[in-house]
Coordinates of C-alpha atoms in Angstrom, one line a residue:
M1 CA 124.0 103.7 164.5
K2 CA 126.3 101.0 166.0
K3 CA 125.2 98.5 163.4
Q4 CA 125.7 101.2 160.7
F5 CA 129.3 101.7 161.8
G6 CA 129.9 97.9 161.6
I7 CA 128.6 98.0 158.0
L8 CA 130.9 100.9 157.1
A9 CA 133.9 99.0 158.5
A10 CA 133.0 95.9 156.5
V11 CA 132.5 97.9 153.3
S12 CA 135.9 99.5 153.8
A13 CA 137.5 96.0 154.1
L14 CA 135.7 94.8 151.0
A15 CA 136.7 97.9 149.1
L16 CA 140.4 97.2 150.0
A17 CA 140.1 93.6 149.0
G18 CA 138.7 94.3 145.5
C19 CA 139.7 97.9 145.1
S20 CA 141.1 99.3 141.8
Y21 CA 142.3 102.9 142.1
G22 CA 142.8 103.2 138.4
T23 CA 145.8 104.4 136.5
A24 CA 146.2 107.8 134.8
Q25 CA 146.0 107.7 131.0
G26 CA 149.4 107.7 129.3
V27 CA 151.6 106.5 132.1
E28 CA 153.0 103.1 133.0
S29 CA 151.1 100.6 135.0
A30 CA 151.1 100.7 138.8
P31 CA 154.2 99.5 140.6
A32 CA 153.9 96.4 142.7
P33 CA 153.5 97.3 146.4
L34 CA 156.1 96.0 148.8
A35 CA 155.1 93.1 151.0
A36 CA 153.1 93.2 154.2
V37 CA 151.0 96.4 154.1
E38 CA 148.0 95.1 156.0
L39 CA 144.5 96.4 156.7
V40 CA 143.8 96.8 160.5
M41 CA 140.2 96.7 161.6
P42 CA 139.2 98.0 165.1
P43 CA 136.6 96.6 167.4
E44 CA 133.1 97.7 166.6
R45 CA 132.2 100.8 168.4
D46 CA 129.3 103.2 168.7
P47 CA 129.9 106.2 166.3
S48 CA 129.4 108.6 169.2
E49 CA 132.7 107.3 170.6
L50 CA 134.5 108.3 167.4
Q51 CA 133.9 112.1 167.5
I52 CA 137.6 113.1 168.0
L53 CA 136.9 116.8 168.5
F54 CA 134.6 115.9 171.4
W55 CA 137.0 113.5 173.3
N56 CA 137.9 114.8 176.7
D57 CA 141.4 115.3 177.9
E58 CA 141.9 111.8 179.4
Q59 CA 140.5 110.2 176.3
R60 CA 142.7 112.2 173.9
S61 CA 145.9 111.3 175.9
E62 CA 145.0 107.6 175.8
R63 CA 143.6 107.4 172.3
F64 CA 146.0 109.6 170.4
R65 CA 148.7 106.9 171.0
D66 CA 146.4 104.1 170.1
M67 CA 144.3 105.2 167.0
E68 CA 144.7 101.7 165.5
S69 CA 142.2 100.5 168.2
W70 CA 139.6 103.1 167.1
F71 CA 139.8 103.4 163.3
A72 CA 140.4 101.2 160.3
G73 CA 143.7 101.8 158.6
H74 CA 146.8 100.4 156.8
E75 CA 149.7 99.1 158.9
V76 CA 153.0 99.7 157.1
P77 CA 155.9 97.8 158.6
A78 CA 159.2 99.4 159.7
A79 CA 161.8 99.9 157.1
S80 CA 164.0 97.0 156.3
N81 CA 167.0 99.1 157.2
P82 CA 165.9 101.6 159.9
R83 CA 167.9 104.8 160.1
P84 CA 169.8 105.1 163.5
L85 CA 169.4 108.4 165.3
A86 CA 172.8 109.1 166.8
E87 CA 173.1 110.7 170.2
G88 CA 174.2 114.3 169.9
T89 CA 175.6 116.8 172.4
P90 CA 172.9 117.5 174.9
L91 CA 171.3 120.9 174.8
P92 CA 172.4 123.3 177.6
A93 CA 170.7 122.2 180.9
E94 CA 168.9 125.4 181.4
L95 CA 167.4 125.2 177.9
A96 CA 166.4 121.6 178.3
Q97 CA 164.6 122.5 181.5
E98 CA 162.8 125.3 179.7
I99 CA 161.6 122.8 177.1
R100 CA 160.4 120.4 179.8
S101 CA 158.5 123.2 181.5
L102 CA 156.9 124.2 178.1
M103 CA 156.0 120.5 177.6
L104 CA 154.1 120.5 180.9
E105 CA 152.5 123.9 180.1
T106 CA 151.2 123.0 176.6
G107 CA 150.4 119.3 177.1
A108 CA 153.2 117.9 174.9
A109 CA 153.5 114.2 175.0
G110 CA 156.9 114.1 173.3
V111 CA 159.6 116.5 172.0
M112 CA 162.7 115.5 170.0
V113 CA 165.5 117.9 168.9
W114 CA 167.8 116.6 166.1
D115 CA 170.6 119.0 165.4
D116 CA 173.8 118.7 163.3
G117 CA 173.4 115.0 162.9
G118 CA 172.4 113.9 166.4
V119 CA 169.5 113.9 168.9
R120 CA 170.3 116.7 171.4
F121 CA 167.0 116.4 173.4
E122 CA 164.3 113.8 173.8
D123 CA 161.6 113.6 176.4
Y124 CA 158.1 112.1 176.9
A125 CA 155.0 112.7 179.0
L126 CA 151.3 111.8 179.2
G127 CA 152.2 108.1 179.4
F128 CA 153.7 108.2 175.9
G129 CA 157.1 106.6 175.2
P130 CA 159.7 106.1 172.4
D131 CA 158.2 102.8 171.2
Q132 CA 154.7 104.1 170.9
R133 CA 153.1 105.9 168.0
W134 CA 151.1 109.2 168.2
T135 CA 148.5 110.5 165.7
S136 CA 149.5 113.2 163.3
F137 CA 146.3 114.9 162.2
S138 CA 147.3 117.4 159.5
V139 CA 151.0 116.6 159.7
A140 CA 149.8 113.9 157.3
K141 CA 149.2 116.6 154.6
S142 CA 153.0 117.0 154.2
F143 CA 153.4 113.3 153.7
T144 CA 150.7 113.4 151.0
S145 CA 152.5 116.3 149.4
T146 CA 155.7 114.3 149.4
L147 CA 153.9 111.4 147.6
L148 CA 152.7 114.0 145.1
G149 CA 156.3 114.8 144.4
A150 CA 157.1 111.1 144.1
A151 CA 154.3 110.6 141.6
V152 CA 155.7 113.4 139.5
K153 CA 159.2 112.0 139.7
D154 CA 157.9 108.5 138.7
G155 CA 155.9 110.0 135.7
F156 CA 152.5 109.0 137.0
I157 CA 151.5 112.7 137.2
A158 CA 152.8 114.4 134.1
S159 CA 152.8 118.0 135.5
L160 CA 151.6 119.9 138.5
D161 CA 149.9 122.1 135.9
D162 CA 147.7 119.3 134.8
P163 CA 144.0 119.8 135.5
V164 CA 142.7 118.0 138.5
T165 CA 139.9 116.6 136.4
K166 CA 142.4 114.6 134.4
Y167 CA 143.0 112.4 137.5
V168 CA 139.6 112.7 139.1
P169 CA 137.1 112.8 136.2
G170 CA 134.1 112.8 138.6
L171 CA 134.8 116.5 139.3
A172 CA 134.2 117.5 135.7
G173 CA 131.5 120.2 135.5
S174 CA 132.2 121.4 139.0
A175 CA 134.0 124.4 140.5
Y176 CA 137.2 122.4 139.9
D177 CA 137.0 122.8 136.2
G178 CA 140.2 124.7 135.2
V179 CA 141.9 124.1 138.6
S180 CA 145.4 122.6 138.4
V181 CA 147.0 120.0 140.6
R182 CA 149.5 122.8 141.7
Q183 CA 146.6 125.0 142.8
I184 CA 145.1 122.3 145.1
A185 CA 148.7 121.6 146.4
T186 CA 148.9 125.3 147.5
M187 CA 145.2 125.5 148.5
T188 CA 144.6 128.3 146.0
S189 CA 141.9 126.6 143.9
G190 CA 139.4 129.4 144.5
V191 CA 136.8 126.9 145.6
A192 CA 134.9 127.9 148.8
W193 CA 135.5 125.9 151.9
N194 CA 134.8 126.3 155.7
E195 CA 137.4 124.7 158.0
D196 CA 135.8 125.8 161.3
Y197 CA 136.3 122.9 163.7
T198 CA 133.8 124.3 166.2
D199 CA 130.9 124.7 163.6
P200 CA 129.0 121.5 163.0
S201 CA 127.7 122.8 159.7
S202 CA 131.1 123.6 158.4
D203 CA 132.5 121.8 155.4
V204 CA 135.1 120.0 157.4
A205 CA 132.5 118.9 160.0
Q206 CA 130.2 117.7 157.2
M207 CA 132.8 115.3 155.8
A208 CA 131.5 112.5 158.1
R209 CA 128.0 113.0 156.9
F210 CA 129.1 112.6 153.3
V211 CA 130.9 109.4 154.2
L212 CA 127.7 108.0 155.7
E213 CA 125.6 109.1 152.7
Y214 CA 127.9 108.4 149.8
G215 CA 130.5 105.9 151.1
P216 CA 133.4 105.4 148.6
E217 CA 132.2 108.5 146.6
A218 CA 132.1 110.8 149.6
T219 CA 135.0 113.1 148.8
V220 CA 134.0 113.6 145.1
E221 CA 130.3 114.1 146.1
Q222 CA 131.2 116.7 148.7
L223 CA 133.7 118.6 146.6
K224 CA 131.7 118.7 143.4
G225 CA 128.9 120.5 145.3
L226 CA 131.1 123.4 146.4
E227 CA 131.0 126.8 144.8
R228 CA 133.8 128.9 143.4
E229 CA 134.6 132.1 145.3
A230 CA 137.7 133.3 143.4
E231 CA 139.6 132.6 140.2
P232 CA 142.0 129.7 140.5
G233 CA 145.3 130.8 141.9
E234 CA 144.0 134.1 143.4
K235 CA 142.9 133.2 146.9
W236 CA 144.4 130.9 149.6
V237 CA 141.9 129.1 151.9
Y238 CA 142.9 126.1 154.1
K239 CA 141.0 123.1 153.0
T240 CA 141.4 119.6 154.4
G241 CA 139.0 118.4 151.7
E242 CA 141.5 119.4 149.0
T243 CA 144.3 117.4 150.6
N244 CA 142.0 114.5 150.5
L245 CA 141.5 115.3 146.8
I246 CA 145.3 115.3 146.4
G247 CA 145.2 111.8 147.9
L248 CA 142.7 110.8 145.2
V249 CA 144.8 112.3 142.5
I250 CA 147.8 110.3 143.6
E251 CA 146.0 107.0 144.1
N252 CA 144.2 107.3 140.8
A253 CA 147.4 108.1 139.0
V254 CA 149.7 105.6 140.7
G255 CA 147.3 102.7 141.3
L256 CA 148.3 102.2 144.9
S257 CA 146.9 103.4 148.2
L258 CA 148.8 106.3 149.8
A259 CA 150.1 103.9 152.5
E260 CA 151.4 101.4 150.0
Y261 CA 153.1 104.2 148.0
A262 CA 154.5 105.7 151.2
Q263 CA 156.1 102.4 152.1
E264 CA 158.2 102.6 149.0
K265 CA 158.7 106.4 148.8
I266 CA 159.0 107.4 152.5
V267 CA 159.1 104.6 155.0
E268 CA 161.9 102.6 153.4
P269 CA 164.2 105.5 152.2
A270 CA 163.7 107.5 155.4
G271 CA 164.4 104.4 157.5
F272 CA 161.3 104.5 159.7
E273 CA 161.9 102.3 162.8
G274 CA 158.3 102.0 164.1
G275 CA 156.4 101.6 160.8
L276 CA 153.3 103.7 160.0
F277 CA 149.6 103.5 160.6
W278 CA 147.4 105.4 158.1
M279 CA 143.6 105.6 158.5
T280 CA 141.6 104.4 155.5
D281 CA 138.4 105.8 153.9
M282 CA 135.5 104.0 152.4
R283 CA 137.3 103.4 149.1
G284 CA 139.9 101.4 150.8
G285 CA 142.4 104.1 150.1
N286 CA 143.9 106.5 152.7
I287 CA 142.8 109.9 154.0
G288 CA 145.2 112.3 152.4
G289 CA 144.5 115.2 154.7
C290 CA 144.8 113.4 158.1
C291 CA 145.5 110.6 160.4
L292 CA 148.7 108.7 160.2
S293 CA 150.5 107.6 163.4
L294 CA 154.2 107.5 164.0
T295 CA 156.8 107.2 166.7
L296 CA 158.4 110.5 167.7
G297 CA 161.6 109.2 166.2
D298 CA 159.9 108.6 162.9
Y299 CA 158.4 112.1 162.9
T300 CA 162.0 113.2 163.2
R301 CA 163.2 110.9 160.5
M302 CA 160.6 112.4 158.2
G303 CA 162.0 115.8 158.9
I304 CA 165.5 114.6 158.2
F305 CA 164.3 113.0 155.0
A306 CA 162.9 116.4 153.8
L307 CA 166.0 118.3 155.1
E308 CA 168.2 116.0 153.0
G309 CA 166.2 116.3 149.9
G310 CA 164.2 113.1 149.8
G311 CA 166.8 110.6 148.8
G312 CA 166.0 110.7 145.1
T313 CA 162.3 109.8 145.5
V314 CA 161.0 113.2 144.6
P315 CA 162.2 115.7 141.9
Q316 CA 165.5 117.5 142.5
G317 CA 164.8 120.5 144.6
W318 CA 161.3 119.4 145.5
F319 CA 161.5 120.2 149.2
A320 CA 163.1 123.6 148.6
E321 CA 160.1 124.4 146.5
A322 CA 157.5 122.7 148.5
G323 CA 158.8 124.3 151.7
D324 CA 159.0 127.8 150.1
S325 CA 156.4 130.5 150.6
L326 CA 154.4 130.0 147.4
V327 CA 151.6 131.8 149.2
D328 CA 152.6 134.8 151.4
F329 CA 150.3 135.7 154.3
E330 CA 150.0 139.5 154.3
S331 CA 148.9 139.6 157.9
R332 CA 152.0 137.7 159.1
P333 CA 155.1 138.8 157.2
G334 CA 157.5 135.9 156.7
F335 CA 154.8 133.3 157.1
G336 CA 153.1 131.5 154.2
Y337 CA 152.3 128.2 152.6
G338 CA 154.0 125.9 150.1
Y339 CA 152.9 122.5 148.8
Q340 CA 151.1 121.4 152.0
W341 CA 153.9 122.7 154.2
W342 CA 153.7 125.8 156.3
T343 CA 156.5 128.3 155.8
Y344 CA 158.1 130.4 158.5
P345 CA 161.0 132.9 158.6
G346 CA 164.0 130.7 157.8
S347 CA 162.2 127.4 158.2
Y348 CA 159.1 125.4 157.2
G349 CA 157.1 122.6 158.7
A350 CA 154.1 120.3 159.1
Q351 CA 151.3 121.1 161.5
G352 CA 148.4 119.2 163.0
I353 CA 145.6 120.1 165.3
F354 CA 146.0 119.5 169.1
G355 CA 149.8 120.3 168.8
Q356 CA 151.5 117.9 166.4
S357 CA 154.4 119.4 164.3
I358 CA 157.7 118.8 162.5
T359 CA 159.7 122.0 162.1
I360 CA 162.7 122.0 159.7
V361 CA 165.4 124.7 159.9
P362 CA 167.6 124.1 156.8
G363 CA 170.2 126.7 157.7
D364 CA 170.9 125.1 161.1
D365 CA 170.5 121.4 160.1
L366 CA 167.8 121.3 162.7
V367 CA 164.6 119.3 163.0
V368 CA 162.2 119.7 166.0
S369 CA 159.3 117.2 166.4
I370 CA 156.5 117.7 168.8
V371 CA 153.4 115.6 169.6
S372 CA 150.8 116.9 172.0
N373 CA 147.4 116.8 173.6
W374 CA 146.3 120.4 173.6
P375 CA 143.0 121.2 175.3
T376 CA 141.7 122.6 172.1
A377 CA 142.3 121.8 168.4
T378 CA 144.1 125.2 167.8
G379 CA 145.4 127.9 170.1
A380 CA 148.3 130.1 171.3
N381 CA 150.6 127.1 172.1
R382 CA 151.9 127.1 168.6
G383 CA 153.4 130.6 169.1
K384 CA 155.1 129.5 172.3
W385 CA 156.8 126.6 170.5
F386 CA 157.9 128.9 167.6
Q387 CA 159.7 131.0 170.2
M388 CA 161.2 127.9 171.8
I389 CA 162.4 126.6 168.5
G390 CA 164.1 130.0 167.9
K391 CA 166.0 129.5 171.2
I392 CA 167.0 126.0 170.2
A393 CA 168.3 127.2 166.8
A394 CA 170.4 129.8 168.6
A395 CA 171.8 127.4 171.2
D396 CA 175.4 126.2 171.0

């Protein structure tokens, strides 16, 4: 198996060197990528060491801030003109202490509060610091959504109502026939999917098997074997596989990897100071549903970028729509889902397993960024931080 991993890594490198993502019919050719997006290859390791869901607490704390040493990915340099994060009025001392106590209780490695134009709170734990990057897990989905908006703005994707099969023809004849790009953006395709992280036979757990068996065709091969359980647009089901599919749609339409496109459409205009690392798949492209790494400050810069409307890189009003409750959760009034953003009462945000999040409160010009090492992938800690963010929003 160790040798097999080495072969997989080599194939990924070869795919990047000679990769052609293709360009959607009827749009202009791919833009030239900005300079110095590089492929990073980790040391060869036994695949048993790469099972993230089974890392212990110590391994997670160490490896979440050093994913570049464990997985292949694209290294995107810092913006040519990083955005400074001004120092704001500190939060009241009692509230700051509550945040630090909750950090300790929930295994948070870093928390930053940006409010009314300045950083009002910033603290770190678990050996993590301001110059290090921490993995995002599904926070990456909201980055992929932003690149989807950019591809629409640039004309590479004609409409969110285009069929998915226009951009990923390999899914023709599958349950994705008749499904629109908008419906995969809101996870309402009607295609069945099991996202149970504790079930080794679930669809999300089987993604690794498809990579081993099908290599560059893994995502298409897995998705085209799924069944439809509802008509498109009628049922919401959380599906990491479909965000990977959004990544394919974008890369096929634009002709660049997500990381290369993100350099032009997110990293530069948002002014990231610490660059970006985004894990690659066997095609040499990036994993749309997961696995980019950022400094805590750059998590916050992404939130500010969304709060301010995206600097002209996405259609006018994109974030207002993407962060709106396009799907309402009947069991949780006020909560829902937009275009790969979770929506909450008066706010919206990006979430990732083990406690990563960016929460944006437009009415208060507030962004709260959190990176963590929870003991389990999901749990009650999210609710505790919702309550804390409410206190922060109400603070003077």
